[in-house]
Amino acid sequence: MKVDNSRTLPTLQALRFVFVMMIFMSHFVYGGVGAFDAGGDCGVAFFFLLSGFVVSLGYGRQLSQHTFSYGRFMCRRLLKIYPLHLLCLAAFLVISRQTVDLRVVLNALLLQCWVPQTDYYFSCNAVSWFLSCMLFCYLVFPLLYRYASGRLLAVVAVAYGAVCLAVPYDMVNNILYVNPLVRCVDFYLGIMLCKVYESRRPVLSSVGSWAEPLLLALLVASLVVYPYADAKLRNAPLYWLVLMPFILVFARGEGLLSRLLRCRAMQWLGSLSMPVFMLHTMTFAVLMHHLPVMPYWAMLGVCVVAVVALSWAVDRFFLRLFR
């Protein structure tokens, strides 16, 4: 969810927190109030697209100039995802007292999403399925970037459509939502998005500030439409046509919304997006089990504060050791 800070645009850094909170709300169920499912699927699609976009922004020039080191690239990727993943896995095993079995081993190796069974790909700290897919995306990134083209994009689109048609509805999660090969399509679209961004900067910089609230309204509209959309479209395609221009405009945007996103508080919160993502469901489970019953909004407030505080502590005292 995060690459070299030197190439991370401030507005996108802040948007990480906005979208991770959408995922946060998709998992928060309390007092009879259901989950914000639309936000979860939208947030995940955003992070796959953004990852392809920002990794390309950081390493695309090296690939073009043949100065790219695959070993160095993968070492940095692994240092960004594995320490936090293993810390969360250890915390899960302590909290749940689960014994080590094949599911735990596959989860530790981030191979769980290659087994199309819920108790495997959502095993242990369930949100780590995202890292399983991202690891595969990182592994194939140089190949995807070098051969990224309009022609390949058309082939990918046709193949994705064929898979959607072929997948039975009871296998939508197993194939369309968590399978690394399929989610790599989102990542590839992010790569293509970066190529558009770098070749159209003068055009994008001239886009009026009206585009930001318009795209925000379209994003909200897609969330409203979500319950009525076909299950095969909810995982990502429903959001692609909105999120791709959304990322482009906010990457170069100079409107009021972009200025708000560049404030120091939003930048700080954006820097915590990965630990927030990895820690929030376990934090929910512990707090809801040990705290007395309270109103929905009170519990939500407690969980938000606790997750952000814990994420800061993990980032400050643990993750900094691997930077």
PDB file of C-alpha atoms in Angstrom:
ATOM      1  CA  MET A   1       0.000   0.000   0.000  1.00  0.00           C
ATOM      2  CA  LYS A   2       3.000   2.248   0.225  1.00  0.00           C
ATOM      3  CA  VAL A   3       6.221   2.674  -1.707  1.00  0.00           C
ATOM      4  CA  ASP A   4       9.075   5.140  -1.690  1.00  0.00           C
ATOM      5  CA  ASN A   5       7.976   8.238   0.190  1.00  0.00           C
ATOM      6  CA  SER A   6      10.129  10.394  -2.070  1.00  0.00           C
ATOM      7  CA  ARG A   7       7.819   9.645  -4.973  1.00  0.00           C
ATOM      8  CA  THR A   8       4.548   9.619  -3.021  1.00  0.00           C
ATOM      9  CA  LEU A   9       2.342  12.563  -3.934  1.00  0.00           C
ATOM     10  CA  PRO A  10       0.915  14.365  -0.874  1.00  0.00           C
ATOM     11  CA  THR A  11      -2.727  14.123  -1.954  1.00  0.00           C
ATOM     12  CA  LEU A  12      -2.431  10.385  -2.590  1.00  0.00           C
ATOM     13  CA  GLN A  13      -0.683   9.941   0.750  1.00  0.00           C
ATOM     14  CA  ALA A  14      -3.691  11.487   2.514  1.00  0.00           C
ATOM     15  CA  LEU A  15      -6.211   9.564   0.407  1.00  0.00           C
ATOM     16  CA  ARG A  16      -4.695   6.349   1.742  1.00  0.00           C
ATOM     17  CA  PHE A  17      -6.194   7.141   5.129  1.00  0.00           C
ATOM     18  CA  VAL A  18      -9.577   8.058   3.628  1.00  0.00           C
ATOM     19  CA  PHE A  19      -9.832   4.738   1.800  1.00  0.00           C
ATOM     20  CA  VAL A  20      -8.398   2.625   4.614  1.00  0.00           C
ATOM     21  CA  MET A  21     -11.149   4.047   6.829  1.00  0.00           C
ATOM     22  CA  MET A  22     -13.677   2.890   4.250  1.00  0.00           C
ATOM     23  CA  ILE A  23     -12.233  -0.612   4.669  1.00  0.00           C
ATOM     24  CA  PHE A  24     -12.281  -0.065   8.446  1.00  0.00           C
ATOM     25  CA  MET A  25     -16.023   0.697   8.311  1.00  0.00           C
ATOM     26  CA  SER A  26     -16.661  -2.339   6.094  1.00  0.00           C
ATOM     27  CA  HIS A  27     -15.499  -4.549   8.970  1.00  0.00           C
ATOM     28  CA  PHE A  28     -17.087  -2.626  11.852  1.00  0.00           C
ATOM     29  CA  VAL A  29     -20.303  -4.316  12.972  1.00  0.00           C
ATOM     30  CA  TYR A  30     -21.726  -3.399  16.358  1.00  0.00           C
ATOM     31  CA  GLY A  31     -25.044  -2.872  18.104  1.00  0.00           C
ATOM     32  CA  GLY A  32     -27.095  -4.252  15.254  1.00  0.00           C
ATOM     33  CA  VAL A  33     -25.591  -1.815  12.717  1.00  0.00           C
ATOM     34  CA  GLY A  34     -24.209  -3.659   9.694  1.00  0.00           C
ATOM     35  CA  ALA A  35     -20.964  -3.308   7.821  1.00  0.00           C
ATOM     36  CA  PHE A  36     -20.314  -0.731   5.103  1.00  0.00           C
ATOM     37  CA  ASP A  37     -19.641  -3.409   2.478  1.00  0.00           C
ATOM     38  CA  ALA A  38     -19.424  -0.980  -0.447  1.00  0.00           C
ATOM     39  CA  GLY A  39     -16.570   0.864   1.232  1.00  0.00           C
ATOM     40  CA  GLY A  40     -14.537  -2.295   1.647  1.00  0.00           C
ATOM     41  CA  ASP A  41     -14.623  -3.311  -1.995  1.00  0.00           C
ATOM     42  CA  CYS A  42     -14.017   0.269  -3.108  1.00  0.00           C
ATOM     43  CA  GLY A  43     -11.100   0.694  -0.709  1.00  0.00           C
ATOM     44  CA  VAL A  44      -9.421  -2.520  -1.807  1.00  0.00           C
ATOM     45  CA  ALA A  45      -9.794  -1.615  -5.503  1.00  0.00           C
ATOM     46  CA  PHE A  46      -8.306   1.814  -4.758  1.00  0.00           C
ATOM     47  CA  PHE A  47      -5.247   0.340  -3.043  1.00  0.00           C
ATOM     48  CA  PHE A  48      -4.515  -2.135  -5.835  1.00  0.00           C
ATOM     49  CA  LEU A  49      -4.767   0.646  -8.420  1.00  0.00           C
ATOM     50  CA  LEU A  50      -2.730   3.034  -6.279  1.00  0.00           C
ATOM     51  CA  SER A  51      -0.020   0.436  -5.682  1.00  0.00           C
ATOM     52  CA  GLY A  52       0.470  -0.125  -9.415  1.00  0.00           C
ATOM     53  CA  PHE A  53       0.455   3.632  -9.974  1.00  0.00           C
ATOM     54  CA  VAL A  54       2.952   4.579  -7.259  1.00  0.00           C
ATOM     55  CA  VAL A  55       5.331   1.659  -7.793  1.00  0.00           C
ATOM     56  CA  SER A  56       5.468   2.609 -11.476  1.00  0.00           C
ATOM     57  CA  LEU A  57       6.058   6.230 -10.527  1.00  0.00           C
ATOM     58  CA  GLY A  58       8.961   5.191  -8.322  1.00  0.00           C
ATOM     59  CA  TYR A  59      10.592   2.550 -10.524  1.00  0.00           C
ATOM     60  CA  GLY A  60       9.346   3.070 -14.065  1.00  0.00           C
ATOM     61  CA  ARG A  61      12.224   5.314 -15.077  1.00  0.00           C
ATOM     62  CA  GLN A  62      14.757   2.779 -13.794  1.00  0.00           C
ATOM     63  CA  LEU A  63      13.128   0.072 -15.902  1.00  0.00           C
ATOM     64  CA  SER A  64      13.145   2.326 -18.970  1.00  0.00           C
ATOM     65  CA  GLN A  65      16.802   3.222 -18.449  1.00  0.00           C
ATOM     66  CA  HIS A  66      17.822  -0.385 -17.655  1.00  0.00           C
ATOM     67  CA  THR A  67      19.130   0.582 -14.202  1.00  0.00           C
ATOM     68  CA  PHE A  68      16.471  -1.386 -12.346  1.00  0.00           C
ATOM     69  CA  SER A  69      17.678  -3.971  -9.812  1.00  0.00           C
ATOM     70  CA  TYR A  70      15.078  -6.676  -9.283  1.00  0.00           C
ATOM     71  CA  GLY A  71      16.830  -8.002  -6.173  1.00  0.00           C
ATOM     72  CA  ARG A  72      16.969  -4.568  -4.538  1.00  0.00           C
ATOM     73  CA  PHE A  73      13.356  -3.868  -5.510  1.00  0.00           C
ATOM     74  CA  MET A  74      12.049  -7.118  -4.000  1.00  0.00           C
ATOM     75  CA  CYS A  75      14.158  -6.694  -0.877  1.00  0.00           C
ATOM     76  CA  ARG A  76      12.556  -3.306  -0.270  1.00  0.00           C
ATOM     77  CA  ARG A  77       9.069  -4.655  -0.965  1.00  0.00           C
ATOM     78  CA  LEU A  78       9.550  -7.548   1.451  1.00  0.00           C
ATOM     79  CA  LEU A  79      10.846  -5.223   4.166  1.00  0.00           C
ATOM     80  CA  LYS A  80       7.723  -3.116   3.770  1.00  0.00           C
ATOM     81  CA  ILE A  81       5.225  -5.938   4.118  1.00  0.00           C
ATOM     82  CA  TYR A  82       6.778  -8.876   5.969  1.00  0.00           C
ATOM     83  CA  PRO A  83       7.778  -7.410   9.368  1.00  0.00           C
ATOM     84  CA  LEU A  84       4.289  -6.014   9.957  1.00  0.00           C
ATOM     85  CA  HIS A  85       2.658  -9.142   8.573  1.00  0.00           C
ATOM     86  CA  LEU A  86       4.644 -11.451  10.846  1.00  0.00           C
ATOM     87  CA  LEU A  87       4.055  -9.199  13.862  1.00  0.00           C
ATOM     88  CA  CYS A  88       0.298  -9.296  13.252  1.00  0.00           C
ATOM     89  CA  LEU A  89       0.373 -13.043  12.667  1.00  0.00           C
ATOM     90  CA  ALA A  90       2.193 -13.582  15.967  1.00  0.00           C
ATOM     91  CA  ALA A  91      -0.314 -11.333  17.757  1.00  0.00           C
ATOM     92  CA  PHE A  92      -3.186 -13.280  16.216  1.00  0.00           C
ATOM     93  CA  LEU A  93      -1.773 -16.626  17.326  1.00  0.00           C
ATOM     94  CA  VAL A  94      -1.319 -15.345  20.879  1.00  0.00           C
ATOM     95  CA  ILE A  95      -4.801 -13.793  21.068  1.00  0.00           C
ATOM     96  CA  SER A  96      -6.641 -16.697  19.433  1.00  0.00           C
ATOM     97  CA  ARG A  97      -4.442 -19.470  20.881  1.00  0.00           C
ATOM     98  CA  GLN A  98      -4.623 -21.178  17.497  1.00  0.00           C
ATOM     99  CA  THR A  99      -2.261 -24.054  16.905  1.00  0.00           C
ATOM    100  CA  VAL A 100       0.101 -23.947  13.951  1.00  0.00           C
ATOM    101  CA  ASP A 101      -1.253 -25.876  10.975  1.00  0.00           C
ATOM    102  CA  LEU A 102      -1.019 -25.716   7.183  1.00  0.00           C
ATOM    103  CA  ARG A 103      -3.208 -22.609   7.060  1.00  0.00           C
ATOM    104  CA  VAL A 104      -0.880 -20.773   9.405  1.00  0.00           C
ATOM    105  CA  VAL A 105       2.192 -21.839   7.412  1.00  0.00           C
ATOM    106  CA  LEU A 106       0.659 -20.679   4.107  1.00  0.00           C
ATOM    107  CA  ASN A 107      -0.428 -17.433   5.727  1.00  0.00           C
ATOM    108  CA  ALA A 108       3.075 -16.824   7.071  1.00  0.00           C
ATOM    109  CA  LEU A 109       4.470 -17.320   3.554  1.00  0.00           C
ATOM    110  CA  LEU A 110       1.699 -15.142   2.049  1.00  0.00           C
ATOM    111  CA  LEU A 111       0.573 -18.022  -0.143  1.00  0.00           C
ATOM    112  CA  GLN A 112      -2.922 -18.343   1.341  1.00  0.00           C
ATOM    113  CA  CYS A 113      -4.745 -16.740  -1.591  1.00  0.00           C
ATOM    114  CA  TRP A 114      -3.634 -19.485  -3.951  1.00  0.00           C
ATOM    115  CA  VAL A 115      -5.967 -21.894  -2.133  1.00  0.00           C
ATOM    116  CA  PRO A 116      -9.552 -21.047  -3.189  1.00  0.00           C
ATOM    117  CA  GLN A 117     -11.133 -21.868   0.163  1.00  0.00           C
ATOM    118  CA  THR A 118     -12.373 -19.290   2.667  1.00  0.00           C
ATOM    119  CA  ASP A 119     -10.692 -20.865   5.682  1.00  0.00           C
ATOM    120  CA  TYR A 120      -7.359 -20.572   3.867  1.00  0.00           C
ATOM    121  CA  TYR A 121      -7.401 -17.155   2.158  1.00  0.00           C
ATOM    122  CA  PHE A 122      -9.119 -15.514   5.158  1.00  0.00           C
ATOM    123  CA  SER A 123      -7.043 -17.434   7.680  1.00  0.00           C
ATOM    124  CA  CYS A 124      -5.365 -15.905  10.764  1.00  0.00           C
ATOM    125  CA  ASN A 125      -5.266 -12.111  10.440  1.00  0.00           C
ATOM    126  CA  ALA A 126      -7.789 -12.238   7.609  1.00  0.00           C
ATOM    127  CA  VAL A 127      -6.840  -8.919   5.989  1.00  0.00           C
ATOM    128  CA  SER A 128      -3.398 -10.318   5.163  1.00  0.00           C
ATOM    129  CA  TRP A 129      -4.958 -11.777   2.005  1.00  0.00           C
ATOM    130  CA  PHE A 130      -4.274  -8.364   0.475  1.00  0.00           C
ATOM    131  CA  LEU A 131      -0.539  -8.807   1.089  1.00  0.00           C
ATOM    132  CA  SER A 132      -0.668 -12.260  -0.493  1.00  0.00           C
ATOM    133  CA  CYS A 133      -1.974 -10.671  -3.699  1.00  0.00           C
ATOM    134  CA  MET A 134       0.385  -7.702  -3.494  1.00  0.00           C
ATOM    135  CA  LEU A 135       3.412  -9.966  -3.152  1.00  0.00           C
ATOM    136  CA  PHE A 136       2.527 -11.595  -6.474  1.00  0.00           C
ATOM    137  CA  CYS A 137       1.973  -8.166  -8.060  1.00  0.00           C
ATOM    138  CA  TYR A 138       5.424  -7.055  -6.916  1.00  0.00           C
ATOM    139  CA  LEU A 139       6.996 -10.241  -8.260  1.00  0.00           C
ATOM    140  CA  VAL A 140       5.623  -9.638 -11.769  1.00  0.00           C
ATOM    141  CA  PHE A 141       5.826  -5.822 -11.742  1.00  0.00           C
ATOM    142  CA  PRO A 142       8.900  -5.489 -14.038  1.00  0.00           C
ATOM    143  CA  LEU A 143       7.295  -7.764 -16.630  1.00  0.00           C
ATOM    144  CA  LEU A 144       3.958  -5.937 -16.481  1.00  0.00           C
ATOM    145  CA  TYR A 145       5.600  -2.530 -16.768  1.00  0.00           C
ATOM    146  CA  ARG A 146       7.863  -3.424 -19.682  1.00  0.00           C
ATOM    147  CA  TYR A 147       5.013  -4.865 -21.751  1.00  0.00           C
ATOM    148  CA  ALA A 148       2.283  -2.457 -20.695  1.00  0.00           C
ATOM    149  CA  SER A 149       0.484  -1.225 -23.811  1.00  0.00           C
ATOM    150  CA  GLY A 150      -2.963  -0.502 -25.165  1.00  0.00           C
ATOM    151  CA  ARG A 151      -2.941  -3.800 -27.047  1.00  0.00           C
ATOM    152  CA  LEU A 152      -2.137  -5.816 -23.913  1.00  0.00           C
ATOM    153  CA  LEU A 153      -4.754  -3.839 -22.002  1.00  0.00           C
ATOM    154  CA  ALA A 154      -7.381  -4.943 -24.533  1.00  0.00           C
ATOM    155  CA  VAL A 155      -6.301  -8.568 -24.132  1.00  0.00           C
ATOM    156  CA  VAL A 156      -6.465  -8.260 -20.348  1.00  0.00           C
ATOM    157  CA  ALA A 157      -9.937  -6.704 -20.549  1.00  0.00           C
ATOM    158  CA  VAL A 158     -11.246  -9.524 -22.750  1.00  0.00           C
ATOM    159  CA  ALA A 159      -9.682 -12.173 -20.503  1.00  0.00           C
ATOM    160  CA  TYR A 160     -11.130 -10.554 -17.384  1.00  0.00           C
ATOM    161  CA  GLY A 161     -14.574 -10.421 -18.967  1.00  0.00           C
ATOM    162  CA  ALA A 162     -14.340 -14.087 -19.924  1.00  0.00           C
ATOM    163  CA  VAL A 163     -13.365 -15.049 -16.373  1.00  0.00           C
ATOM    164  CA  CYS A 164     -16.267 -13.037 -14.962  1.00  0.00           C
ATOM    165  CA  LEU A 165     -18.711 -14.815 -17.245  1.00  0.00           C
ATOM    166  CA  ALA A 166     -17.301 -18.241 -16.426  1.00  0.00           C
ATOM    167  CA  VAL A 167     -17.079 -17.915 -12.647  1.00  0.00           C
ATOM    168  CA  PRO A 168     -20.171 -19.223 -10.815  1.00  0.00           C
ATOM    169  CA  TYR A 169     -21.652 -16.836  -8.257  1.00  0.00           C
ATOM    170  CA  ASP A 170     -20.699 -19.060  -5.344  1.00  0.00           C
ATOM    171  CA  MET A 171     -17.041 -18.693  -6.367  1.00  0.00           C
ATOM    172  CA  VAL A 172     -16.968 -14.897  -6.802  1.00  0.00           C
ATOM    173  CA  ASN A 173     -14.960 -14.297  -3.619  1.00  0.00           C
ATOM    174  CA  ASN A 174     -12.609 -17.223  -4.275  1.00  0.00           C
ATOM    175  CA  ILE A 175     -11.741 -16.144  -7.830  1.00  0.00           C
ATOM    176  CA  LEU A 176     -12.615 -12.499  -8.461  1.00  0.00           C
ATOM    177  CA  TYR A 177     -11.902 -11.022  -5.043  1.00  0.00           C
ATOM    178  CA  VAL A 178      -8.834 -12.736  -3.566  1.00  0.00           C
ATOM    179  CA  ASN A 179      -7.098 -14.564  -6.412  1.00  0.00           C
ATOM    180  CA  PRO A 180      -3.676 -12.954  -7.062  1.00  0.00           C
ATOM    181  CA  LEU A 181      -3.872 -13.490 -10.836  1.00  0.00           C
ATOM    182  CA  VAL A 182      -7.199 -11.669 -11.030  1.00  0.00           C
ATOM    183  CA  ARG A 183      -6.323  -8.843  -8.622  1.00  0.00           C
ATOM    184  CA  CYS A 184      -3.172  -8.299 -10.642  1.00  0.00           C
ATOM    185  CA  VAL A 185      -5.514  -6.731 -13.222  1.00  0.00           C
ATOM    186  CA  ASP A 186      -6.199  -3.838 -10.799  1.00  0.00           C
ATOM    187  CA  PHE A 187      -2.458  -3.458 -10.273  1.00  0.00           C
ATOM    188  CA  TYR A 188      -1.850  -3.489 -14.032  1.00  0.00           C
ATOM    189  CA  LEU A 189      -4.464  -0.772 -14.520  1.00  0.00           C
ATOM    190  CA  GLY A 190      -2.517   1.286 -11.979  1.00  0.00           C
ATOM    191  CA  ILE A 191       0.613   0.835 -14.106  1.00  0.00           C
ATOM    192  CA  MET A 192      -1.240   2.010 -17.188  1.00  0.00           C
ATOM    193  CA  LEU A 193      -2.607   4.919 -15.176  1.00  0.00           C
ATOM    194  CA  CYS A 194       0.928   6.009 -14.283  1.00  0.00           C
ATOM    195  CA  LYS A 195       1.946   5.958 -17.954  1.00  0.00           C
ATOM    196  CA  VAL A 196      -1.019   8.219 -18.751  1.00  0.00           C
ATOM    197  CA  TYR A 197      -0.129  10.491 -15.842  1.00  0.00           C
ATOM    198  CA  GLU A 198       3.498  10.904 -16.889  1.00  0.00           C
ATOM    199  CA  SER A 199       2.629  11.565 -20.529  1.00  0.00           C
ATOM    200  CA  ARG A 200      -0.239  13.977 -19.829  1.00  0.00           C
ATOM    201  CA  ARG A 201       1.011  16.124 -16.961  1.00  0.00           C
ATOM    202  CA  PRO A 202       0.421  19.495 -18.700  1.00  0.00           C
ATOM    203  CA  VAL A 203      -3.158  18.478 -19.527  1.00  0.00           C
ATOM    204  CA  LEU A 204      -3.834  17.202 -16.012  1.00  0.00           C
ATOM    205  CA  SER A 205      -2.419  20.308 -14.367  1.00  0.00           C
ATOM    206  CA  SER A 206      -4.900  22.423 -16.344  1.00  0.00           C
ATOM    207  CA  VAL A 207      -7.923  20.462 -15.114  1.00  0.00           C
ATOM    208  CA  GLY A 208     -10.126  22.849 -13.196  1.00  0.00           C
ATOM    209  CA  SER A 209     -10.879  22.494  -9.504  1.00  0.00           C
ATOM    210  CA  TRP A 210     -14.441  21.529 -10.488  1.00  0.00           C
ATOM    211  CA  ALA A 211     -13.175  18.037 -11.389  1.00  0.00           C
ATOM    212  CA  GLU A 212     -12.431  17.110  -7.763  1.00  0.00           C
ATOM    213  CA  PRO A 213     -15.965  17.531  -6.341  1.00  0.00           C
ATOM    214  CA  LEU A 214     -17.401  15.991  -9.517  1.00  0.00           C
ATOM    215  CA  LEU A 215     -15.297  12.852  -9.141  1.00  0.00           C
ATOM    216  CA  LEU A 216     -16.074  12.720  -5.431  1.00  0.00           C
ATOM    217  CA  ALA A 217     -19.782  12.840  -6.279  1.00  0.00           C
ATOM    218  CA  LEU A 218     -19.325  10.046  -8.824  1.00  0.00           C
ATOM    219  CA  LEU A 219     -17.484   7.977  -6.220  1.00  0.00           C
ATOM    220  CA  VAL A 220     -20.342   8.442  -3.759  1.00  0.00           C
ATOM    221  CA  ALA A 221     -22.796   7.498  -6.525  1.00  0.00           C
ATOM    222  CA  SER A 222     -20.890   4.255  -7.153  1.00  0.00           C
ATOM    223  CA  LEU A 223     -21.153   3.429  -3.440  1.00  0.00           C
ATOM    224  CA  VAL A 224     -24.904   4.045  -3.578  1.00  0.00           C
ATOM    225  CA  VAL A 225     -25.273   1.825  -6.653  1.00  0.00           C
ATOM    226  CA  TYR A 226     -23.225  -0.979  -5.047  1.00  0.00           C
ATOM    227  CA  PRO A 227     -26.109  -2.941  -3.442  1.00  0.00           C
ATOM    228  CA  TYR A 228     -27.904  -3.096  -6.800  1.00  0.00           C
ATOM    229  CA  ALA A 229     -24.877  -4.063  -8.921  1.00  0.00           C
ATOM    230  CA  ASP A 230     -24.136  -7.591 -10.051  1.00  0.00           C
ATOM    231  CA  ALA A 231     -21.940  -9.446  -7.540  1.00  0.00           C
ATOM    232  CA  LYS A 232     -19.297 -10.010 -10.220  1.00  0.00           C
ATOM    233  CA  LEU A 233     -18.917  -6.262 -10.741  1.00  0.00           C
ATOM    234  CA  ARG A 234     -18.753  -5.222  -7.094  1.00  0.00           C
ATOM    235  CA  ASN A 235     -15.204  -6.439  -6.442  1.00  0.00           C
ATOM    236  CA  ALA A 236     -13.563  -3.897  -8.722  1.00  0.00           C
ATOM    237  CA  PRO A 237     -15.079  -3.122 -12.173  1.00  0.00           C
ATOM    238  CA  LEU A 238     -17.839  -1.009 -10.593  1.00  0.00           C
ATOM    239  CA  TYR A 239     -15.163   1.340  -9.266  1.00  0.00           C
ATOM    240  CA  TRP A 240     -12.476   1.311 -11.963  1.00  0.00           C
ATOM    241  CA  LEU A 241     -14.041   3.962 -14.197  1.00  0.00           C
ATOM    242  CA  VAL A 242     -14.366   6.332 -11.236  1.00  0.00           C
ATOM    243  CA  LEU A 243     -11.172   5.567  -9.318  1.00  0.00           C
ATOM    244  CA  MET A 244      -8.820   5.834 -12.302  1.00  0.00           C
ATOM    245  CA  PRO A 245      -9.667   9.483 -13.152  1.00  0.00           C
ATOM    246  CA  PHE A 246     -10.006  10.107  -9.409  1.00  0.00           C
ATOM    247  CA  ILE A 247      -6.363   9.155  -8.837  1.00  0.00           C
ATOM    248  CA  LEU A 248      -5.177  11.123 -11.873  1.00  0.00           C
ATOM    249  CA  VAL A 249      -6.981  14.307 -10.884  1.00  0.00           C
ATOM    250  CA  PHE A 250      -6.008  14.185  -7.227  1.00  0.00           C
ATOM    251  CA  ALA A 251      -2.409  13.347  -8.090  1.00  0.00           C
ATOM    252  CA  ARG A 252      -2.101  16.693  -9.900  1.00  0.00           C
ATOM    253  CA  GLY A 253      -5.147  18.508  -8.523  1.00  0.00           C
ATOM    254  CA  GLU A 254      -4.919  22.015  -7.135  1.00  0.00           C
ATOM    255  CA  GLY A 255      -8.510  22.322  -5.981  1.00  0.00           C
ATOM    256  CA  LEU A 256      -9.830  22.944  -2.492  1.00  0.00           C
ATOM    257  CA  LEU A 257     -10.093  19.249  -1.680  1.00  0.00           C
ATOM    258  CA  SER A 258      -6.457  18.675  -2.650  1.00  0.00           C
ATOM    259  CA  ARG A 259      -5.352  21.566  -0.460  1.00  0.00           C
ATOM    260  CA  LEU A 260      -7.233  20.070   2.489  1.00  0.00           C
ATOM    261  CA  LEU A 261      -5.618  16.690   1.865  1.00  0.00           C
ATOM    262  CA  ARG A 262      -2.152  18.229   1.945  1.00  0.00           C
ATOM    263  CA  CYS A 263      -2.540  19.408   5.560  1.00  0.00           C
ATOM    264  CA  ARG A 264      -0.092  17.978   8.090  1.00  0.00           C
ATOM    265  CA  ALA A 265      -2.710  15.953   9.992  1.00  0.00           C
ATOM    266  CA  MET A 266      -3.896  14.135   6.864  1.00  0.00           C
ATOM    267  CA  GLN A 267      -0.315  13.436   5.799  1.00  0.00           C
ATOM    268  CA  TRP A 268       0.423  11.912   9.202  1.00  0.00           C
ATOM    269  CA  LEU A 269      -2.728   9.789   9.145  1.00  0.00           C
ATOM    270  CA  GLY A 270      -1.938   8.677   5.597  1.00  0.00           C
ATOM    271  CA  SER A 271       1.478   7.445   6.732  1.00  0.00           C
ATOM    272  CA  LEU A 272      -0.292   5.074   9.150  1.00  0.00           C
ATOM    273  CA  SER A 273      -2.546   3.480   6.533  1.00  0.00           C
ATOM    274  CA  MET A 274      -0.728   0.133   6.381  1.00  0.00           C
ATOM    275  CA  PRO A 275      -0.646  -0.545  10.152  1.00  0.00           C
ATOM    276  CA  VAL A 276      -4.264   0.664  10.419  1.00  0.00           C
ATOM    277  CA  PHE A 277      -5.230  -1.822   7.721  1.00  0.00           C
ATOM    278  CA  MET A 278      -3.343  -4.714   9.278  1.00  0.00           C
ATOM    279  CA  LEU A 279      -4.356  -4.082  12.890  1.00  0.00           C
ATOM    280  CA  HIS A 280      -7.958  -2.928  12.786  1.00  0.00           C
ATOM    281  CA  THR A 281      -9.877  -6.237  12.773  1.00  0.00           C
ATOM    282  CA  MET A 282      -7.872  -7.738  15.628  1.00  0.00           C
ATOM    283  CA  THR A 283      -8.294  -4.519  17.613  1.00  0.00           C
ATOM    284  CA  PHE A 284     -12.059  -4.689  17.054  1.00  0.00           C
ATOM    285  CA  ALA A 285     -12.180  -8.251  18.315  1.00  0.00           C
ATOM    286  CA  VAL A 286     -10.232  -7.502  21.506  1.00  0.00           C
ATOM    287  CA  LEU A 287     -12.093  -4.288  22.377  1.00  0.00           C
ATOM    288  CA  MET A 288     -15.574  -5.636  21.693  1.00  0.00           C
ATOM    289  CA  HIS A 289     -14.824  -8.701  23.792  1.00  0.00           C
ATOM    290  CA  HIS A 290     -13.471  -6.853  26.838  1.00  0.00           C
ATOM    291  CA  LEU A 291     -15.312  -3.499  26.904  1.00  0.00           C
ATOM    292  CA  PRO A 292     -18.814  -3.115  28.355  1.00  0.00           C
ATOM    293  CA  VAL A 293     -21.734  -2.625  25.980  1.00  0.00           C
ATOM    294  CA  MET A 294     -22.030   0.981  24.821  1.00  0.00           C
ATOM    295  CA  PRO A 295     -23.789   2.941  22.051  1.00  0.00           C
ATOM    296  CA  TYR A 296     -22.645   2.336  18.488  1.00  0.00           C
ATOM    297  CA  TRP A 297     -20.990   5.738  18.028  1.00  0.00           C
ATOM    298  CA  ALA A 298     -19.168   5.461  21.358  1.00  0.00           C
ATOM    299  CA  MET A 299     -17.710   2.068  20.431  1.00  0.00           C
ATOM    300  CA  LEU A 300     -16.814   3.344  16.981  1.00  0.00           C
ATOM    301  CA  GLY A 301     -14.981   6.312  18.494  1.00  0.00           C
ATOM    302  CA  VAL A 302     -13.086   4.087  20.921  1.00  0.00           C
ATOM    303  CA  CYS A 303     -12.074   1.726  18.105  1.00  0.00           C
ATOM    304  CA  VAL A 304     -10.892   4.554  15.836  1.00  0.00           C
ATOM    305  CA  VAL A 305      -8.763   6.110  18.568  1.00  0.00           C
ATOM    306  CA  ALA A 306      -7.380   2.730  19.659  1.00  0.00           C
ATOM    307  CA  VAL A 307      -6.494   1.612  16.114  1.00  0.00           C
ATOM    308  CA  VAL A 308      -4.800   4.900  15.236  1.00  0.00           C
ATOM    309  CA  ALA A 309      -2.881   4.986  18.532  1.00  0.00           C
ATOM    310  CA  LEU A 310      -1.761   1.368  18.182  1.00  0.00           C
ATOM    311  CA  SER A 311      -0.788   1.955  14.541  1.00  0.00           C
ATOM    312  CA  TRP A 312       1.309   4.951  15.551  1.00  0.00           C
ATOM    313  CA  ALA A 313       3.062   2.915  18.249  1.00  0.00           C
ATOM    314  CA  VAL A 314       3.806   0.041  15.853  1.00  0.00           C
ATOM    315  CA  ASP A 315       5.040   2.460  13.196  1.00  0.00           C
ATOM    316  CA  ARG A 316       7.136   4.474  15.656  1.00  0.00           C
ATOM    317  CA  PHE A 317       8.731   1.671  17.655  1.00  0.00           C
ATOM    318  CA  PHE A 318       8.738  -1.334  15.308  1.00  0.00           C
ATOM    319  CA  LEU A 319       8.436  -0.509  11.613  1.00  0.00           C
ATOM    320  CA  ARG A 320      11.078   2.208  11.744  1.00  0.00           C
ATOM    321  CA  LEU A 321      13.633  -0.534  12.426  1.00  0.00           C
ATOM    322  CA  PHE A 322      13.159  -1.811   8.864  1.00  0.00           C
ATOM    323  CA  ARG A 323      13.351   1.482   6.969  1.00  0.00           C
TER     324      ARG A 323
END
